[in-house]
Each structure stands twice: as C-alpha cells, then as structure tokens.
Amino acid sequence: MKAKLLILATVLSVALLTSCEIKIVQNEESLDTSSTEFSEADVSIENKGSSSEEKTDKKSEKNEKNEESSKKDTGNDKASSSDKTKSESEKKNESSESVSDNKQEAESSSKPDKNSSESSSEPVKENKTEADKDNKYVSEKTLRKLVDKSLDCLYNLELSTPRTVGEPIGNEDIYQVDTAVFKDYDDFQDYFASIYCQNFMDTVINALDSTDSNQKYFCKDGMLCVNYKHSGSKGYYVDWSDYLLEIVSASATECEFILTATIEEPADNPVKESYSKTFRAVCENGEWRLTASIY
C-alpha cells in the first residue's frame, strides 16, 4: 500500500513538473512574441518619425521657396512702382517745362517789338471792355445816376409841373405840391443838392427868394408850392432816352464828359440828328455832383 502511494506521488510530481516546464516554455515564447511586436512597433514609430521629419523638411523647403518668390515679387512691385513714380515725375517735369515754355512764349509775344513800333506810324488800337468804361476816379454808373436825376428835374419840374393837391392858395394860380412828391420845401432843396454842386445851389437855387410867390416854385408855411403862371409849355426837341456817355478826362476832383442824344426840330421834313454836349462834374466831400443842369 505504501509502495502504491509513493508511485502515485512520484507520478503526480512528475506531471506537475512537466506542466510547469510547459508553462515556462509558453511564457518564454509569449515573451519573445511580445518583444518582437515591440520591436516592430518601434520600427513603425521610427518610420513615422522619419516620414514626419521628411514632411517637415519638405514644408520648410516650400516655405523657403514661397518666401523667395514673394521677395522677388515684392522687389518687382517696388521696381514697377518706382518706375511708375519716375514716369509720373518725368511727365510732371515735361508738363511744367511745357507750361514754362508757353509762359515764355506768351511773355515774348506780349512784349512790344521796339523795331516794329518804331517803324509803324499808326497807334495800336485797344479793344475796350465794360470794365474800361469806369475811370479810376469816377465810374460811368455814378455819372449816369446824376444825369438821370437831372433829366428828371428837366422833364418833371422844368418842362412840366409835379402833381398838386387841395384848393388854390391866395389866388387861382398857386397850389401846394403833393407831399408824396416832395414832403416839404426842404425836401425839394435836398433833392437838388443831391444832384448839383454847391456853386450851382448858391447861384441858382439858394439865391432865389424862397417866399416869392412870383417864382415857379416857392415856400409857404414850410410847404412846396407851384405858381402855374410860370408853367407854360415850352418847345423842347432833344431826345435823351438813349443817350451815350463818354468820359473825356477825370481827376480826383473833377471830370469832363460828353453826352450824345438826338434832336428833331420842327420842319416841313423833320430830320433826326445827333446832339452832343459837354458837361462837368466835381467831387465835393467825397460825392460827385454836376456843375450844371442837363438841357
């Protein structure tokens, strides 16, 4: 019985040992396999790293090429822009040169030729513009205002009478002038003073007795009155409607000018003719005034 047990124990121990050896061998084989897998993984990792390095190198090469090309393009752009700038500056220089040349030509053409002026006996005629009509001392416009007011006196105060109002004063020939025309006698005198110089006012207007009712115009109670005895119609044949004015001479204190109108005197066959007369104006207290009435 003991012998059987010993044999059984021996067999079991051998079997255990054998199984242990088999497991050990299997573990070793698995270790070898895993080591092989690890080595293959390392190899693949190395390959991936090298490929990524290659890709990185390629990218850097591409970037370097792109940078070089961009630098070249930038250089070309700069060169082209500088060329454009140069061409524009050259054009400007050319235009300025042409302008200066034109100025020189204009100046040379505007300068009178002494030889030609000496050889030519006829004076050079200048075309007068509207601006040339105004003298530096007195303008044509100023003179025309004075002439128009003097003609108003001629037609409305001398050749006729202004509008009157109310009943006759004292006798049937004297009436008061409408205050819408002259508000009083002083207004009447001021109107003349705005047209004529002081010498004319003193010798013609102020020299008269303002209260003398035998005059055509006189003052009564401060009002302007008219005596119709002196308002008879007079023949007057000058037409000033389209008169011409020409300044002959002028200075800071006086001016001489010619008025040209038309006249048509009564006749079997009336003829309209030119009518010219010379007048003067003087400057008093900074204002221009006529020395005589237009007639």
GROMACS .gro file of C-alpha atoms in nm:
model
  295
    1MET     CA    1   0.000   0.000   0.000
    2LYS     CA    2   0.277   0.242   0.081
    3ALA     CA    3   0.453   0.150  -0.236
    4LYS     CA    4   0.148   0.242  -0.441
    5LEU     CA    5   0.119   0.573  -0.269
    6LEU     CA    6   0.482   0.652  -0.337
    7ILE     CA    7   0.444   0.562  -0.701
    8LEU     CA    8   0.132   0.785  -0.728
    9ALA     CA    9   0.306   1.072  -0.560
   10THR     CA   10   0.602   1.036  -0.789
   11VAL     CA   11   0.380   1.034  -1.094
   12LEU     CA   12   0.193   1.345  -0.974
   13SER     CA   13   0.514   1.529  -0.903
   14VAL     CA   14   0.648   1.443  -1.248
   15ALA     CA   15   0.324   1.559  -1.406
   16LEU     CA   16   0.336   1.883  -1.212
   17LEU     CA   17   0.693   1.944  -1.312
   18THR     CA   18   0.613   1.870  -1.674
   19SER     CA   19   0.320   2.111  -1.675
   20CYS     CA   20   0.534   2.377  -1.509
   21GLU     CA   21   0.802   2.334  -1.773
   22ILE     CA   22   0.541   2.360  -2.048
   23LYS     CA   23   0.401   2.685  -1.897
   24ILE     CA   24   0.751   2.824  -1.862
   25VAL     CA   25   0.823   2.746  -2.228
   26GLN     CA   26   0.491   2.907  -2.332
   27ASN     CA   27   0.568   3.217  -2.129
   28GLU     CA   28   0.907   3.242  -2.289
   29GLU     CA   29   0.751   3.210  -2.633
   30SER     CA   30   0.493   3.476  -2.549
   31LEU     CA   31   0.768   3.700  -2.423
   32ASP     CA   32   0.958   3.650  -2.745
   33THR     CA   33   0.645   3.731  -2.942
   34SER     CA   34   0.575   4.044  -2.743
   35SER     CA   35   0.935   4.155  -2.775
   36THR     CA   36   0.906   4.103  -3.148
   37GLU     CA   37   0.587   4.310  -3.155
   38PHE     CA   38   0.755   4.579  -2.952
   39SER     CA   39   1.048   4.588  -3.191
   40GLU     CA   40   0.809   4.612  -3.487
   41ALA     CA   41   0.622   4.895  -3.314
   42ASP     CA   42   0.950   5.075  -3.256
   43VAL     CA   43   1.036   5.029  -3.620
   44SER     CA   44   0.697   5.169  -3.731
   45ILE     CA   45   0.734   5.460  -3.489
   46GLU     CA   46   1.081   5.528  -3.625
   47ASN     CA   47   0.944   5.513  -3.980
   48LYS     CA   48   0.662   5.752  -3.886
   49GLY     CA   49   0.907   5.991  -3.723
   50SER     CA   50   1.132   5.985  -4.027
   51SER     CA   51   0.837   6.041  -4.260
   52SER     CA   52   0.712   6.331  -4.047
   53GLU     CA   53   1.062   6.473  -4.046
   54GLU     CA   54   1.071   6.439  -4.421
   55LYS     CA   55   0.733   6.612  -4.449
   56THR     CA   56   0.854   6.889  -4.221
   57ASP     CA   57   1.166   6.930  -4.430
   58LYS     CA   58   0.956   6.947  -4.744
   59LYS     CA   59   0.723   7.205  -4.590
   60SER     CA   60   1.017   7.416  -4.481
   61GLU     CA   61   1.161   7.392  -4.830
   62LYS     CA   62   0.828   7.500  -4.975
   63ASN     CA   63   0.804   7.789  -4.730
   64GLU     CA   64   1.156   7.896  -4.820
   65LYS     CA   65   1.066   7.885  -5.187
   66ASN     CA   66   0.747   8.084  -5.126
   67GLU     CA   67   0.941   8.342  -4.927
   68GLU     CA   68   1.196   8.374  -5.204
   69SER     CA   69   0.923   8.411  -5.466
   70SER     CA   70   0.736   8.669  -5.253
   71LYS     CA   71   1.059   8.862  -5.207
   72LYS     CA   72   1.110   8.856  -5.580
   73ASP     CA   73   0.752   8.973  -5.637
   74THR     CA   74   0.795   9.248  -5.378
   75GLY     CA   75   1.113   9.357  -5.544
   76ASN     CA   76   0.940   9.357  -5.880
   77ASP     CA   77   0.646   9.555  -5.738
   78LYS     CA   78   0.882   9.807  -5.585
   79ALA     CA   79   1.069   9.834  -5.907
   80SER     CA   80   0.747   9.878  -6.105
   81SER     CA   81   0.612  10.136  -5.856
   82SER     CA   82   0.942  10.323  -5.866
   83ASP     CA   83   0.928  10.310  -6.243
   84LYS     CA   84   0.573  10.447  -6.234
   85THR     CA   85   0.678  10.719  -5.993
   86LYS     CA   86   0.967  10.807  -6.216
   87SER     CA   87   0.743  10.817  -6.522
   88GLU     CA   88   0.488  11.035  -6.341
   89SER     CA   89   0.758  11.272  -6.220
   90GLU     CA   90   0.900  11.283  -6.570
   91LYS     CA   91   0.553  11.365  -6.706
   92LYS     CA   92   0.512  11.640  -6.445
   93ASN     CA   93   0.850  11.780  -6.534
   94GLU     CA   94   0.758  11.771  -6.900
   95SER     CA   95   0.424  11.946  -6.834
   96SER     CA   96   0.590  12.210  -6.616
   97GLU     CA   97   0.852  12.261  -6.883
   98SER     CA   98   0.580  12.298  -7.146
   99VAL     CA   99   0.393  12.546  -6.922
  100SER     CA  100   0.708  12.747  -6.866
  101ASP     CA  101   0.775  12.740  -7.239
  102ASN     CA  102   0.421  12.862  -7.306
  103LYS     CA  103   0.466  13.138  -7.047
  104GLN     CA  104   0.791  13.243  -7.209
  105GLU     CA  105   0.624  13.246  -7.548
  106ALA     CA  106   0.330  13.447  -7.411
  107GLU     CA  107   0.566  13.694  -7.245
  108SER     CA  108   0.772  13.728  -7.557
  109SER     CA  109   0.458  13.777  -7.765
  110SER     CA  110   0.314  14.030  -7.517
  111LYS     CA  111   0.632  14.237  -7.513
  112PRO     CA  112   0.619  14.505  -7.781
  113ASP     CA  113   0.875  14.490  -8.054
  114LYS     CA  114   1.068  14.815  -8.045
  115ASN     CA  115   1.172  14.791  -8.407
  116SER     CA  116   0.819  14.724  -8.526
  117SER     CA  117   0.676  15.001  -8.304
  118GLU     CA  118   0.933  15.247  -8.433
  119SER     CA  119   0.869  15.153  -8.793
  120SER     CA  120   0.489  15.163  -8.757
  121SER     CA  121   0.341  15.510  -8.755
  122GLU     CA  122  -0.016  15.401  -8.670
  123PRO     CA  123  -0.104  15.375  -8.297
  124VAL     CA  124  -0.210  15.038  -8.160
  125LYS     CA  125  -0.587  15.025  -8.101
  126GLU     CA  126  -0.707  14.857  -7.785
  127ASN     CA  127  -1.042  14.683  -7.754
  128LYS     CA  128  -1.230  14.847  -7.468
  129THR     CA  129  -1.441  14.627  -7.244
  130GLU     CA  130  -1.716  14.719  -7.000
  131ALA     CA  131  -1.457  14.745  -6.722
  132ASP     CA  132  -1.264  15.006  -6.923
  133LYS     CA  133  -1.562  15.236  -6.916
  134ASP     CA  134  -1.513  15.302  -6.542
  135ASN     CA  135  -1.248  15.558  -6.466
  136LYS     CA  136  -1.040  15.505  -6.153
  137TYR     CA  137  -1.174  15.836  -6.015
  138VAL     CA  138  -1.540  15.825  -6.116
  139SER     CA  139  -1.742  15.549  -6.278
  140GLU     CA  140  -1.981  15.584  -6.569
  141LYS     CA  141  -2.251  15.440  -6.344
  142THR     CA  142  -2.210  15.729  -6.097
  143LEU     CA  143  -2.231  15.988  -6.373
  144ARG     CA  144  -2.537  15.823  -6.525
  145LYS     CA  145  -2.720  15.839  -6.191
  146LEU     CA  146  -2.656  16.215  -6.176
  147VAL     CA  147  -2.759  16.264  -6.539
  148ASP     CA  148  -3.082  16.065  -6.492
  149LYS     CA  149  -3.179  16.273  -6.187
  150SER     CA  150  -3.103  16.594  -6.374
  151LEU     CA  151  -3.320  16.476  -6.665
  152ASP     CA  152  -3.597  16.402  -6.413
  153CYS     CA  153  -3.577  16.764  -6.300
  154LEU     CA  154  -3.584  16.876  -6.663
  155TYR     CA  155  -3.890  16.676  -6.765
  156ASN     CA  156  -4.093  16.681  -6.440
  157LEU     CA  157  -4.004  17.015  -6.278
  158GLU     CA  158  -3.894  17.250  -6.556
  159LEU     CA  159  -4.082  17.141  -6.868
  160SER     CA  160  -4.387  17.043  -6.663
  161THR     CA  161  -4.511  17.063  -6.304
  162PRO     CA  162  -4.545  16.797  -6.035
  163ARG     CA  163  -4.878  16.675  -5.902
  164THR     CA  164  -5.057  16.921  -5.674
  165VAL     CA  165  -5.328  16.883  -5.408
  166GLY     CA  166  -5.604  17.090  -5.248
  167GLU     CA  167  -5.756  17.420  -5.338
  168PRO     CA  168  -5.571  17.724  -5.480
  169ILE     CA  169  -5.371  17.927  -5.227
  170GLY     CA  170  -5.436  18.305  -5.232
  171ASN     CA  171  -5.528  18.306  -5.598
  172GLU     CA  172  -5.619  18.055  -5.863
  173ASP     CA  173  -5.264  18.003  -5.992
  174ILE     CA  174  -5.087  17.879  -5.674
  175TYR     CA  175  -5.115  17.521  -5.548
  176GLN     CA  176  -4.935  17.306  -5.295
  177VAL     CA  177  -4.725  17.024  -5.437
  178ASP     CA  178  -4.833  16.675  -5.333
  179THR     CA  179  -4.634  16.561  -5.030
  180ALA     CA  180  -4.591  16.221  -5.197
  181VAL     CA  181  -4.364  16.401  -5.448
  182PHE     CA  182  -4.185  16.636  -5.204
  183LYS     CA  183  -4.291  16.628  -4.842
  184ASP     CA  184  -4.187  16.992  -4.789
  185TYR     CA  185  -3.971  17.271  -4.932
  186ASP     CA  186  -3.656  17.142  -4.758
  187ASP     CA  187  -3.704  16.803  -4.924
  188PHE     CA  188  -3.725  16.987  -5.258
  189GLN     CA  189  -3.392  17.163  -5.191
  190ASP     CA  190  -3.226  16.842  -5.069
  191TYR     CA  191  -3.320  16.671  -5.395
  192PHE     CA  192  -3.139  16.939  -5.596
  193ALA     CA  193  -2.842  16.924  -5.356
  194SER     CA  194  -2.807  16.550  -5.429
  195ILE     CA  195  -2.754  16.631  -5.800
  196TYR     CA  196  -2.574  16.966  -5.828
  197CYS     CA  197  -2.261  17.116  -5.675
  198GLN     CA  198  -2.263  17.384  -5.406
  199ASN     CA  199  -2.184  17.664  -5.651
  200PHE     CA  200  -2.492  17.575  -5.860
  201MET     CA  201  -2.708  17.562  -5.548
  202ASP     CA  202  -2.584  17.902  -5.429
  203THR     CA  203  -2.624  18.079  -5.763
  204VAL     CA  204  -2.942  17.913  -5.891
  205ILE     CA  205  -3.148  17.763  -5.610
  206ASN     CA  206  -3.049  17.932  -5.285
  207ALA     CA  207  -3.014  18.272  -5.449
  208LEU     CA  208  -3.385  18.286  -5.508
  209ASP     CA  209  -3.625  18.424  -5.253
  210SER     CA  210  -3.795  18.110  -5.134
  211THR     CA  211  -4.106  18.304  -5.027
  212ASP     CA  212  -4.155  18.493  -5.352
  213SER     CA  213  -4.481  18.371  -5.498
  214ASN     CA  214  -4.392  18.519  -5.838
  215GLN     CA  215  -4.147  18.234  -5.889
  216LYS     CA  216  -4.249  17.898  -6.027
  217TYR     CA  217  -4.157  17.722  -5.700
  218PHE     CA  218  -4.160  17.885  -5.358
  219CYS     CA  219  -4.210  17.806  -4.993
  220LYS     CA  220  -4.526  17.883  -4.799
  221ASP     CA  221  -4.556  17.771  -4.440
  222GLY     CA  222  -4.271  17.528  -4.500
  223MET     CA  223  -4.452  17.355  -4.785
  224LEU     CA  224  -4.351  17.349  -5.152
  225CYS     CA  225  -4.589  17.539  -5.375
  226VAL     CA  226  -4.604  17.598  -5.751
  227ASN     CA  227  -4.723  17.904  -5.943
  228TYR     CA  228  -4.888  17.787  -6.264
  229LYS     CA  229  -4.827  18.123  -6.429
  230HIS     CA  230  -4.474  18.001  -6.496
  231SER     CA  231  -4.568  17.657  -6.613
  232GLY     CA  232  -4.646  17.733  -6.974
  233SER     CA  233  -4.546  17.464  -7.223
  234LYS     CA  234  -4.211  17.510  -7.391
  235GLY     CA  235  -4.087  17.353  -7.708
  236TYR     CA  236  -3.807  17.107  -7.638
  237TYR     CA  237  -3.688  16.873  -7.911
  238VAL     CA  238  -3.390  16.682  -7.768
  239ASP     CA  239  -3.450  16.314  -7.703
  240TRP     CA  240  -3.234  16.187  -7.415
  241SER     CA  241  -3.398  15.843  -7.393
  242ASP     CA  242  -3.097  15.656  -7.538
  243TYR     CA  243  -2.814  15.895  -7.463
  244LEU     CA  244  -2.447  15.793  -7.481
  245LEU     CA  245  -2.195  15.899  -7.218
  246GLU     CA  246  -1.822  15.929  -7.280
  247ILE     CA  247  -1.572  16.032  -7.014
  248VAL     CA  248  -1.322  16.272  -7.170
  249SER     CA  249  -1.100  16.340  -6.871
  250ALA     CA  250  -1.110  16.282  -6.498
  251SER     CA  251  -0.911  16.351  -6.185
  252ALA     CA  252  -0.971  16.314  -5.815
  253THR     CA  253  -1.167  16.641  -5.803
  254GLU     CA  254  -1.334  16.693  -6.142
  255CYS     CA  255  -1.450  16.513  -6.453
  256GLU     CA  256  -1.547  16.616  -6.804
  257PHE     CA  257  -1.780  16.403  -7.013
  258ILE     CA  258  -1.983  16.424  -7.333
  259LEU     CA  259  -2.349  16.331  -7.366
  260THR     CA  260  -2.480  16.238  -7.709
  261ALA     CA  261  -2.852  16.223  -7.784
  262THR     CA  262  -3.076  16.301  -8.082
  263ILE     CA  263  -3.271  16.611  -8.177
  264GLU     CA  264  -3.558  16.655  -8.421
  265GLU     CA  265  -3.667  17.015  -8.464
  266PRO     CA  266  -3.996  17.113  -8.628
  267ALA     CA  267  -3.973  17.146  -9.006
  268ASP     CA  268  -4.163  17.060  -9.324
  269ASN     CA  269  -3.949  16.748  -9.343
  270PRO     CA  270  -3.816  16.689  -8.988
  271VAL     CA  271  -3.485  16.507  -8.965
  272LYS     CA  272  -3.347  16.340  -8.656
  273GLU     CA  273  -2.989  16.448  -8.597
  274SER     CA  274  -2.718  16.377  -8.343
  275TYR     CA  275  -2.697  16.615  -8.048
  276SER     CA  276  -2.382  16.630  -7.833
  277LYS     CA  277  -2.296  16.848  -7.537
  278THR     CA  278  -2.010  16.860  -7.287
  279PHE     CA  279  -2.075  16.865  -6.912
  280ARG     CA  280  -1.866  16.870  -6.597
  281ALA     CA  281  -1.887  16.708  -6.258
  282VAL     CA  282  -1.690  16.787  -5.943
  283CYS     CA  283  -1.617  16.589  -5.629
  284GLU     CA  284  -1.728  16.763  -5.308
  285ASN     CA  285  -1.695  16.598  -4.966
  286GLY     CA  286  -1.635  16.264  -5.135
  287GLU     CA  287  -1.950  16.291  -5.352
  288TRP     CA  288  -1.973  16.367  -5.724
  289ARG     CA  289  -2.210  16.645  -5.835
  290LEU     CA  290  -2.297  16.809  -6.168
  291THR     CA  291  -2.197  17.174  -6.224
  292ALA     CA  292  -2.500  17.247  -6.448
  293SER     CA  293  -2.836  17.102  -6.536
  294ILE     CA  294  -2.880  16.881  -6.839
  295TYR     CA  295  -3.066  17.074  -7.104
   0.00000   0.00000   0.00000
